mmCIF file of N, CA and C in Angstrom:
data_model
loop_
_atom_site.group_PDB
_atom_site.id
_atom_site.type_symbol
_atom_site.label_atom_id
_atom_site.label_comp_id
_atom_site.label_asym_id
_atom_site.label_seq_id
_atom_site.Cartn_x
_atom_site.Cartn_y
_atom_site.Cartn_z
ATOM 1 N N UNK A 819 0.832 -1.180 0.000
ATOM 2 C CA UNK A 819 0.000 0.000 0.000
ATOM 3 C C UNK A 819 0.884 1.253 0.000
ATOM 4 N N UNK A 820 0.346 2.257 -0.550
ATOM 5 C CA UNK A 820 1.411 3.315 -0.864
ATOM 6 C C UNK A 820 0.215 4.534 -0.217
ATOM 7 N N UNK A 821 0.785 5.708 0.653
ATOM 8 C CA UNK A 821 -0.245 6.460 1.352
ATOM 9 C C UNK A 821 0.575 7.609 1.164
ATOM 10 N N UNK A 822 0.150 8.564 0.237
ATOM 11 C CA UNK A 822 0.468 9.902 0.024
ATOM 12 C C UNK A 822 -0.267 10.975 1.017
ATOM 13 N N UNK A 823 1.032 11.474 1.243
ATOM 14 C CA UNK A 823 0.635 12.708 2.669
ATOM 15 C C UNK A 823 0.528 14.055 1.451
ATOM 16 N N UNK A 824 0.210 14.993 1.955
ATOM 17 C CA UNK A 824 -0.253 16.647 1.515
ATOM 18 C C UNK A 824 -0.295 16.446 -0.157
ATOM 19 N N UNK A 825 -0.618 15.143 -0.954
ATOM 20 C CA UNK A 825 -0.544 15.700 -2.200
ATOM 21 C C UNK A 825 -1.572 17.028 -2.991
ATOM 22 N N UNK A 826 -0.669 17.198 -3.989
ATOM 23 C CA UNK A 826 -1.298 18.095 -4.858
ATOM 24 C C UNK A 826 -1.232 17.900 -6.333
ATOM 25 N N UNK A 827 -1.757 18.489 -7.260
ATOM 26 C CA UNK A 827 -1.415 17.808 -8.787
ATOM 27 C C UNK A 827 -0.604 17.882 -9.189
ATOM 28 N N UNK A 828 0.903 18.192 -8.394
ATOM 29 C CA UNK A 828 2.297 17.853 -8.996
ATOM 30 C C UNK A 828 3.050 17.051 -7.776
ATOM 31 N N UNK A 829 3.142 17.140 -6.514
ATOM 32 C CA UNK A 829 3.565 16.369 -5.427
ATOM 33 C C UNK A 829 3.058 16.297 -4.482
ATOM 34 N N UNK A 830 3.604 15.493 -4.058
ATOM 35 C CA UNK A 830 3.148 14.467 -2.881
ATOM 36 C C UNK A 830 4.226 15.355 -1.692
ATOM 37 N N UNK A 831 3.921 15.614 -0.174
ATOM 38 C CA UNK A 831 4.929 16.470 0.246
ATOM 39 C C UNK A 831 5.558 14.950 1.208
ATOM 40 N N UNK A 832 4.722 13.906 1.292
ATOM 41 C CA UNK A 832 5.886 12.806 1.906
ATOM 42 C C UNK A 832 4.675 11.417 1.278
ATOM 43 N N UNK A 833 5.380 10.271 0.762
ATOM 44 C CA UNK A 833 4.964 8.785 0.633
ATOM 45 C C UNK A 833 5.779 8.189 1.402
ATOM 46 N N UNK A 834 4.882 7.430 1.731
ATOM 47 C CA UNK A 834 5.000 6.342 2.400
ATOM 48 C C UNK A 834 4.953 4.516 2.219
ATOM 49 N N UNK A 835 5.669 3.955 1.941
ATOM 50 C CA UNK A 835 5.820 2.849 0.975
ATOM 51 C C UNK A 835 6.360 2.036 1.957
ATOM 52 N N UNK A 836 6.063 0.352 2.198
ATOM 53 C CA UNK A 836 6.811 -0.836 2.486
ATOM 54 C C UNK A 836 7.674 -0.123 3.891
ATOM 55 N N UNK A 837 7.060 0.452 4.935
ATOM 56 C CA UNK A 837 8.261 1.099 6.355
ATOM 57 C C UNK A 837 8.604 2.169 5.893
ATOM 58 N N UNK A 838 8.565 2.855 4.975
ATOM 59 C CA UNK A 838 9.501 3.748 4.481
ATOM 60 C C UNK A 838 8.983 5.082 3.789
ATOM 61 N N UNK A 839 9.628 6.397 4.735
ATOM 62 C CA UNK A 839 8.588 7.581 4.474
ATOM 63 C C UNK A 839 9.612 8.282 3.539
ATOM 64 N N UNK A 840 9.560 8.746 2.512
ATOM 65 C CA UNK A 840 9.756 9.719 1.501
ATOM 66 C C UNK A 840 9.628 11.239 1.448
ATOM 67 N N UNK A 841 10.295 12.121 2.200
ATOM 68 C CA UNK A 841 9.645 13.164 1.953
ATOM 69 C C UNK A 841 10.587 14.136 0.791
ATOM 70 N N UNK A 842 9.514 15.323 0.429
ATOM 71 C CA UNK A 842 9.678 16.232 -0.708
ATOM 72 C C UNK A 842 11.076 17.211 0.198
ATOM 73 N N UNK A 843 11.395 17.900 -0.872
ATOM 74 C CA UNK A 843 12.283 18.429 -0.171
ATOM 75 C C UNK A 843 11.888 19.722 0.758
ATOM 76 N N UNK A 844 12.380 19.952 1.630
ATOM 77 C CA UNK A 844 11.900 20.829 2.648
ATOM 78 C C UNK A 844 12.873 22.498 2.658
ATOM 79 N N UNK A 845 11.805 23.392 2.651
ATOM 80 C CA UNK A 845 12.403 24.855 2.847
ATOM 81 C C UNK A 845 11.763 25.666 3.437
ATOM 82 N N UNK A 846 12.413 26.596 3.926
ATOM 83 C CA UNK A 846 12.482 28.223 4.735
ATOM 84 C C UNK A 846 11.209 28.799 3.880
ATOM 85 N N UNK A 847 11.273 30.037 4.303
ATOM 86 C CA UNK A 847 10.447 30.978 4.104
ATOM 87 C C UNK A 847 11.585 32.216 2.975
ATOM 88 N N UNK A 848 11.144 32.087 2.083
ATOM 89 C CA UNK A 848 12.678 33.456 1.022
ATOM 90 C C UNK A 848 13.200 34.547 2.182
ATOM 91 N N UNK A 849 12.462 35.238 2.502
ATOM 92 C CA UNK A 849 12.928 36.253 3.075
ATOM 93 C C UNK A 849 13.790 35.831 4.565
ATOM 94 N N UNK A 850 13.675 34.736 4.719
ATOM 95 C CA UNK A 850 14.735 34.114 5.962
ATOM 96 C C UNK A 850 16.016 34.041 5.788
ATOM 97 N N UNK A 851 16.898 34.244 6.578
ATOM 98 C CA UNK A 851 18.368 33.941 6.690
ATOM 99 C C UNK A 851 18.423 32.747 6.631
ATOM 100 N N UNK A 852 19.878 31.728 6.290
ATOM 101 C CA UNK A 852 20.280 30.684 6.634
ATOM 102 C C UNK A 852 19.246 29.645 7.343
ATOM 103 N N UNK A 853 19.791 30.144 8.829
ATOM 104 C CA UNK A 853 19.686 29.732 9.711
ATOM 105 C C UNK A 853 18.388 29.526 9.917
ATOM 106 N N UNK A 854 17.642 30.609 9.852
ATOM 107 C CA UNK A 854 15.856 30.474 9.911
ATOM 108 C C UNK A 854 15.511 29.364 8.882
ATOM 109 N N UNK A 855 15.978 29.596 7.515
ATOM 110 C CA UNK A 855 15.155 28.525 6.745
ATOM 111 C C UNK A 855 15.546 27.347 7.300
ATOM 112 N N UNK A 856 16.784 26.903 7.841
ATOM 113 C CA UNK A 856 17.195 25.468 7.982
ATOM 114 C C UNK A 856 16.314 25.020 9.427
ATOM 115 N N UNK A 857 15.885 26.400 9.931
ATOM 116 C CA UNK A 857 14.903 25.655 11.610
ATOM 117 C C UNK A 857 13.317 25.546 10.670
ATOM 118 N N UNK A 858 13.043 26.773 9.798
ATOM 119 C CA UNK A 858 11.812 26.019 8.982
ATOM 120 C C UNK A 858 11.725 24.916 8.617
ATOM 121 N N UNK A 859 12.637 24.607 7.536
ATOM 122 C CA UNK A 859 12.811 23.539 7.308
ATOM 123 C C UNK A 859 12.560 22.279 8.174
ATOM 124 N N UNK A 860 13.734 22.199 8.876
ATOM 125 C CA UNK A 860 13.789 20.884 9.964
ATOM 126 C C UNK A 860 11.793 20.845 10.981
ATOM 127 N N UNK A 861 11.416 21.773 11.146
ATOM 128 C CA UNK A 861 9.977 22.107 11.893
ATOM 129 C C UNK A 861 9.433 20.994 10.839
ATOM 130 N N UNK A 862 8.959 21.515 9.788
ATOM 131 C CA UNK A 862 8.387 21.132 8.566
ATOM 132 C C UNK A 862 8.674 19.504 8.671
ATOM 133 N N UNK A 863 10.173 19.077 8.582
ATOM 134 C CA UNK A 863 10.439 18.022 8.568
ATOM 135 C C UNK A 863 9.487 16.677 9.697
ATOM 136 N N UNK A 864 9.845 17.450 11.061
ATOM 137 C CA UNK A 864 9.706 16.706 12.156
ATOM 138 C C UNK A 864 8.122 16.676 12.015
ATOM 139 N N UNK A 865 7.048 17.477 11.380
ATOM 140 C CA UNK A 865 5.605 17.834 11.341
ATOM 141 C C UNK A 865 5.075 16.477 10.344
ATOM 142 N N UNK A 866 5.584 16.503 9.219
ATOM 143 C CA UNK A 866 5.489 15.731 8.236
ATOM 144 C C UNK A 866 5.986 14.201 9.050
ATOM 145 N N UNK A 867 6.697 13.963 9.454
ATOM 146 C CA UNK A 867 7.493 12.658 10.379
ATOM 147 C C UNK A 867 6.027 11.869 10.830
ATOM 148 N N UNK A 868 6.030 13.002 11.882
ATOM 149 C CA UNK A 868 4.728 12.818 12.447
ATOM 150 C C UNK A 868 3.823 12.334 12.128
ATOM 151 N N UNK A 869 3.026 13.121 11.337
ATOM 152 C CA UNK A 869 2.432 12.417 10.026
ATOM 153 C C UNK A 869 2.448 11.587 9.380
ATOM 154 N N UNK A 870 3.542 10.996 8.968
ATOM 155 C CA UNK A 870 3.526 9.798 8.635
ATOM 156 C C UNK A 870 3.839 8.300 9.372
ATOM 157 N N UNK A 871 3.985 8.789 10.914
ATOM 158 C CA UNK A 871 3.785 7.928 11.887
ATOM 159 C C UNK A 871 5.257 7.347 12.307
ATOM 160 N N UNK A 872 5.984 8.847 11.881
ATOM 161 C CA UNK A 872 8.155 8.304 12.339
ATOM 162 C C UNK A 872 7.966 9.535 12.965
ATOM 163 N N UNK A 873 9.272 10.092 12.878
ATOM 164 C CA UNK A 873 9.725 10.959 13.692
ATOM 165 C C UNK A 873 11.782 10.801 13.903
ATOM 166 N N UNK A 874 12.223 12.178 13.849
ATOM 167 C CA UNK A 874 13.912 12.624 13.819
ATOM 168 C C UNK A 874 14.527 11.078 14.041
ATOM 169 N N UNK A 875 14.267 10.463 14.954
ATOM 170 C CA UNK A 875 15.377 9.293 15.592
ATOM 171 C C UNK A 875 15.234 8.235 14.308
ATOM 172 N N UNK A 876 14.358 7.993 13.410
ATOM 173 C CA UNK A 876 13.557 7.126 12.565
ATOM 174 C C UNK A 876 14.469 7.561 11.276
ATOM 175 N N UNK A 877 15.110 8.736 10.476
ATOM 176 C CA UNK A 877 15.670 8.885 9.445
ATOM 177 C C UNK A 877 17.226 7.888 9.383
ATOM 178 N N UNK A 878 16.907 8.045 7.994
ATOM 179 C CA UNK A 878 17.776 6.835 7.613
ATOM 180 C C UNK A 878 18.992 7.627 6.539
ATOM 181 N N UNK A 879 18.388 8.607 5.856
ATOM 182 C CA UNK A 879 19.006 9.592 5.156
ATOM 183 C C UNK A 879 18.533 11.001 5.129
ATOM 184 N N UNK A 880 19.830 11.922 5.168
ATOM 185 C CA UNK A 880 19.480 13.130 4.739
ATOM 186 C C UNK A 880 19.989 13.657 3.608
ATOM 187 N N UNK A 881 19.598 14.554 2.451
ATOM 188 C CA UNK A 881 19.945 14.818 1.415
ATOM 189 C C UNK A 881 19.837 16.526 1.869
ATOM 190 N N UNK A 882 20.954 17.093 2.131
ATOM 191 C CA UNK A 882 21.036 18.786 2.216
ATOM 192 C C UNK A 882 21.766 19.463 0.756
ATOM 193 N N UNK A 883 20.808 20.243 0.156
ATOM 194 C CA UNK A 883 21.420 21.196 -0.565
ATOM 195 C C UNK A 883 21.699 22.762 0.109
ATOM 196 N N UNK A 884 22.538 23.575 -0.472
ATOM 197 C CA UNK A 884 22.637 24.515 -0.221
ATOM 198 C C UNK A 884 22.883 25.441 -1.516
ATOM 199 N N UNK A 885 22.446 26.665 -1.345
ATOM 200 C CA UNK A 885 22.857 27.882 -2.723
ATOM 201 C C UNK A 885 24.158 27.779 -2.858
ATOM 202 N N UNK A 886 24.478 28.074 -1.493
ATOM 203 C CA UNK A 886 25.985 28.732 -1.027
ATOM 204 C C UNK A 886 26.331 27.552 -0.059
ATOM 205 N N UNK A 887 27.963 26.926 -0.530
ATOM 206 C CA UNK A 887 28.463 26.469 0.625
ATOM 207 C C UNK A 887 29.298 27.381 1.795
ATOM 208 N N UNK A 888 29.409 28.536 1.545
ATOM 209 C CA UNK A 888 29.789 29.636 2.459
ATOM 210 C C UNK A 888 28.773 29.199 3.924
ATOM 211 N N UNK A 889 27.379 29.332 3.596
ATOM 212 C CA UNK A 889 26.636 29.176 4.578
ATOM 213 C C UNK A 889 26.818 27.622 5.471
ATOM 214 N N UNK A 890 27.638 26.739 4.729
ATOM 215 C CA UNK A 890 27.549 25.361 5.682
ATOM 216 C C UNK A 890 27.591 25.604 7.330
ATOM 217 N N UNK A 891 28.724 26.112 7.963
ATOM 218 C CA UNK A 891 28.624 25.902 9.293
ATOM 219 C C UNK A 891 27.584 26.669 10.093
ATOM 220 N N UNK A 892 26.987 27.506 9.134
ATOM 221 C CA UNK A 892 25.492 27.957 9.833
ATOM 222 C C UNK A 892 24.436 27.024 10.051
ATOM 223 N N UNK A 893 24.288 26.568 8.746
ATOM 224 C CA UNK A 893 23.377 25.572 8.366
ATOM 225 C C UNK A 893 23.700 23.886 9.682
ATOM 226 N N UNK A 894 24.779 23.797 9.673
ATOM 227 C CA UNK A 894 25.386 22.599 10.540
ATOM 228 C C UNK A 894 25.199 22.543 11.768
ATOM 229 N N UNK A 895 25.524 24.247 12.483
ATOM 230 C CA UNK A 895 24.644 24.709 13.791
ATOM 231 C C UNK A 895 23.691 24.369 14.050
ATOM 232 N N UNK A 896 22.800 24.778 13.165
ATOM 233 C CA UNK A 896 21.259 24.034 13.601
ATOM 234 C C UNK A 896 20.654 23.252 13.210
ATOM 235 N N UNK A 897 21.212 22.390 12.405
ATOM 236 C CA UNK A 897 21.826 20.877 12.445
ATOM 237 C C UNK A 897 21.777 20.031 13.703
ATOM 238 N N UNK A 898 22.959 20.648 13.880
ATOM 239 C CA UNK A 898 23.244 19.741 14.886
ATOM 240 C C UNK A 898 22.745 20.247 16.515
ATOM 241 N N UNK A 899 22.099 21.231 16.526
ATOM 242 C CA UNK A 899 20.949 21.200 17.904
ATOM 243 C C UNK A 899 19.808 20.396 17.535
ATOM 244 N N UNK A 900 19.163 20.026 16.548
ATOM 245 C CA UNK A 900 18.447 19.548 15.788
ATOM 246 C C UNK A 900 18.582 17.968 16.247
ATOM 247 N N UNK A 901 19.406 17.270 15.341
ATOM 248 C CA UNK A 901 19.236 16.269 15.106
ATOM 249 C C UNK A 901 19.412 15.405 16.104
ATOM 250 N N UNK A 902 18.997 13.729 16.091
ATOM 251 C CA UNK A 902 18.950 13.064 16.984
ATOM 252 C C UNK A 902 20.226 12.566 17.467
ATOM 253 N N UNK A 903 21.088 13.257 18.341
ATOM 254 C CA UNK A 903 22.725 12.064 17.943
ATOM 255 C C UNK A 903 22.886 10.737 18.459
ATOM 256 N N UNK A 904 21.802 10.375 18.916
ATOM 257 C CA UNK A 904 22.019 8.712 19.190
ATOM 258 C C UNK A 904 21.256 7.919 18.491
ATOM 259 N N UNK A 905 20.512 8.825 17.539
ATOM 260 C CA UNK A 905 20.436 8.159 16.248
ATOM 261 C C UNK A 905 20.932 8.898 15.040
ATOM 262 N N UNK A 906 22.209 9.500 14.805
ATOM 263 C CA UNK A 906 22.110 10.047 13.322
ATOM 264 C C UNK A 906 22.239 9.508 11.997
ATOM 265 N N UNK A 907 21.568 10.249 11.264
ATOM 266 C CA UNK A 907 21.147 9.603 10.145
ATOM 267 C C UNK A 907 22.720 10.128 9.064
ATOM 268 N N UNK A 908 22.690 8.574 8.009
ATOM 269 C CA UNK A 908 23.836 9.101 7.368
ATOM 270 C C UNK A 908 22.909 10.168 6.646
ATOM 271 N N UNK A 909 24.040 11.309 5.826
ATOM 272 C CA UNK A 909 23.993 12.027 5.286
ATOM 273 C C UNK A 909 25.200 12.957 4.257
ATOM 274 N N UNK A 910 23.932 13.745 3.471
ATOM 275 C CA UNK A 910 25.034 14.532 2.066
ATOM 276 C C UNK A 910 24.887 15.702 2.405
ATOM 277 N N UNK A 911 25.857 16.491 1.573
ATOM 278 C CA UNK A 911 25.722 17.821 1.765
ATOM 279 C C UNK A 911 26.137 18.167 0.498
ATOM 280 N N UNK A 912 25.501 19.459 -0.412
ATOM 281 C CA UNK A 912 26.009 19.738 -1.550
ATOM 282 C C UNK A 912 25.769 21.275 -1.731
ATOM 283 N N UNK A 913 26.094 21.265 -2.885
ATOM 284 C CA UNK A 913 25.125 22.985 -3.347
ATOM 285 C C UNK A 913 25.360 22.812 -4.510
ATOM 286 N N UNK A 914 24.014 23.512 -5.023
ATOM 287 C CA UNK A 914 23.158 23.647 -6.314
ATOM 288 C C UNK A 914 22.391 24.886 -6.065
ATOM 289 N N UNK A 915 21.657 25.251 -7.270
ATOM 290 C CA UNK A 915 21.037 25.928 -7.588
ATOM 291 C C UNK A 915 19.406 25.915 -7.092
ATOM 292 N N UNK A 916 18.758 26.522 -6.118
ATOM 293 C CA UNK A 916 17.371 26.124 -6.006
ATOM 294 C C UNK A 916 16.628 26.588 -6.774
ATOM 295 N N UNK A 917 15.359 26.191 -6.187
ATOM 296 C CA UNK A 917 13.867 26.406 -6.767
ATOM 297 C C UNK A 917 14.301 27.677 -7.555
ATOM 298 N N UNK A 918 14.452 28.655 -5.661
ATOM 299 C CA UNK A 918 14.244 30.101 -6.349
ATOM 300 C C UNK A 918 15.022 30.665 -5.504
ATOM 301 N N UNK A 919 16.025 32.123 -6.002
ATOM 302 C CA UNK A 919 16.823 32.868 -5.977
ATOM 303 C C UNK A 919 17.263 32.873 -4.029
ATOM 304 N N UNK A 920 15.799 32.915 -3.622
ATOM 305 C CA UNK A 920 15.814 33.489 -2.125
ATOM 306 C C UNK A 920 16.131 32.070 -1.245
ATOM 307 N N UNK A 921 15.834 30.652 -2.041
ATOM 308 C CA UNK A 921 16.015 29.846 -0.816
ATOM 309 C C UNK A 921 17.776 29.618 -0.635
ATOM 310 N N UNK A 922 18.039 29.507 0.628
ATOM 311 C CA UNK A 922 19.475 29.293 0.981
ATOM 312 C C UNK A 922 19.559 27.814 1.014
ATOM 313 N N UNK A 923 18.512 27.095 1.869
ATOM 314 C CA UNK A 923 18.618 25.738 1.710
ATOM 315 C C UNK A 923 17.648 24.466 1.783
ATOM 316 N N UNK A 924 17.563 23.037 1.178
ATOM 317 C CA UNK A 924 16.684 22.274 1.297
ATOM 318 C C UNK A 924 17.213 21.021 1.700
ATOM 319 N N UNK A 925 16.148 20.670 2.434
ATOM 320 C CA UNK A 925 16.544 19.493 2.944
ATOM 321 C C UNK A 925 15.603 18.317 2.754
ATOM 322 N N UNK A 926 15.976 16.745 2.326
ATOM 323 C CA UNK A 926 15.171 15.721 1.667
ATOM 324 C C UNK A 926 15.646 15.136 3.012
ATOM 325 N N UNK A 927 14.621 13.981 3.352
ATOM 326 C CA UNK A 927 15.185 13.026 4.297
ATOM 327 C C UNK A 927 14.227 11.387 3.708
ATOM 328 N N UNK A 928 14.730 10.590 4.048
ATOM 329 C CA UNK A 928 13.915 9.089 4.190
ATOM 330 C C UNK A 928 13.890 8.692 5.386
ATOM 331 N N UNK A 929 13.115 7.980 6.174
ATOM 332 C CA UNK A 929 12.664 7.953 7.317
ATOM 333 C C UNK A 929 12.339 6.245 7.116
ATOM 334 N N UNK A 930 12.277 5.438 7.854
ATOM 335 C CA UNK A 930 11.574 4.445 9.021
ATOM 336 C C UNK A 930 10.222 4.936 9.116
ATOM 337 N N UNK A 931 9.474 3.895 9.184
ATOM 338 C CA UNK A 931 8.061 4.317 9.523
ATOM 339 C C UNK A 931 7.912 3.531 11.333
#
């Protein structure tokens, strides 16, 4: 059985398949700094978790982009108040180009159900 959370007629914002939650990639608000989008973000994340019946300790991967790798050890800060450390999840870190001009960063995760 496959159970799509917040879809809309282009995505799904998390599936859920065989244990295993999928979510869309997650972002800030444009007009946020760094740091704000990456606590939007992660909020968003842990909301959606929820939702699909996991939650932070439950990820299995994280996929982080960034605009700018200048911003990493901002982004890593609240990171790492964030995340679970007696469970962390492996993870990437990159930078690319986003959606749009204003986001600094997004974050994909897979989760444990």
């Amino acid at each position: 059985m496959i159970k799509r959370i917040q879809p809309d007629a282009r995505m799904s914002q998390a599936v859920v398949h065989n244990g295993v939650v999928y979510l869309a990639g997650q972002v800030g608000e444009p007009h946020e700094d760094v740091a704000d989008q990456t606590r939007t973000a992660l909020a968003e994340i842990e909301s959606l978790l929820a939702e699909a019946g996991s939650d932070k300790s439950k990820i299995l991967m994280a996929t982080i982009w960034m605009a700018d790798m200048a911003d990493f050890e901002t982004m890593n800060k609240v990171w790492d108040a964030w995340v679970d450390t007696a469970n962390p999840p492996a993870r990437a870190t990159g930078e690319a180009k986003l959606a749009a001009p204003d986001y600094r960063v997004e974050i994909i995760v897979v989760a444990a159900v």
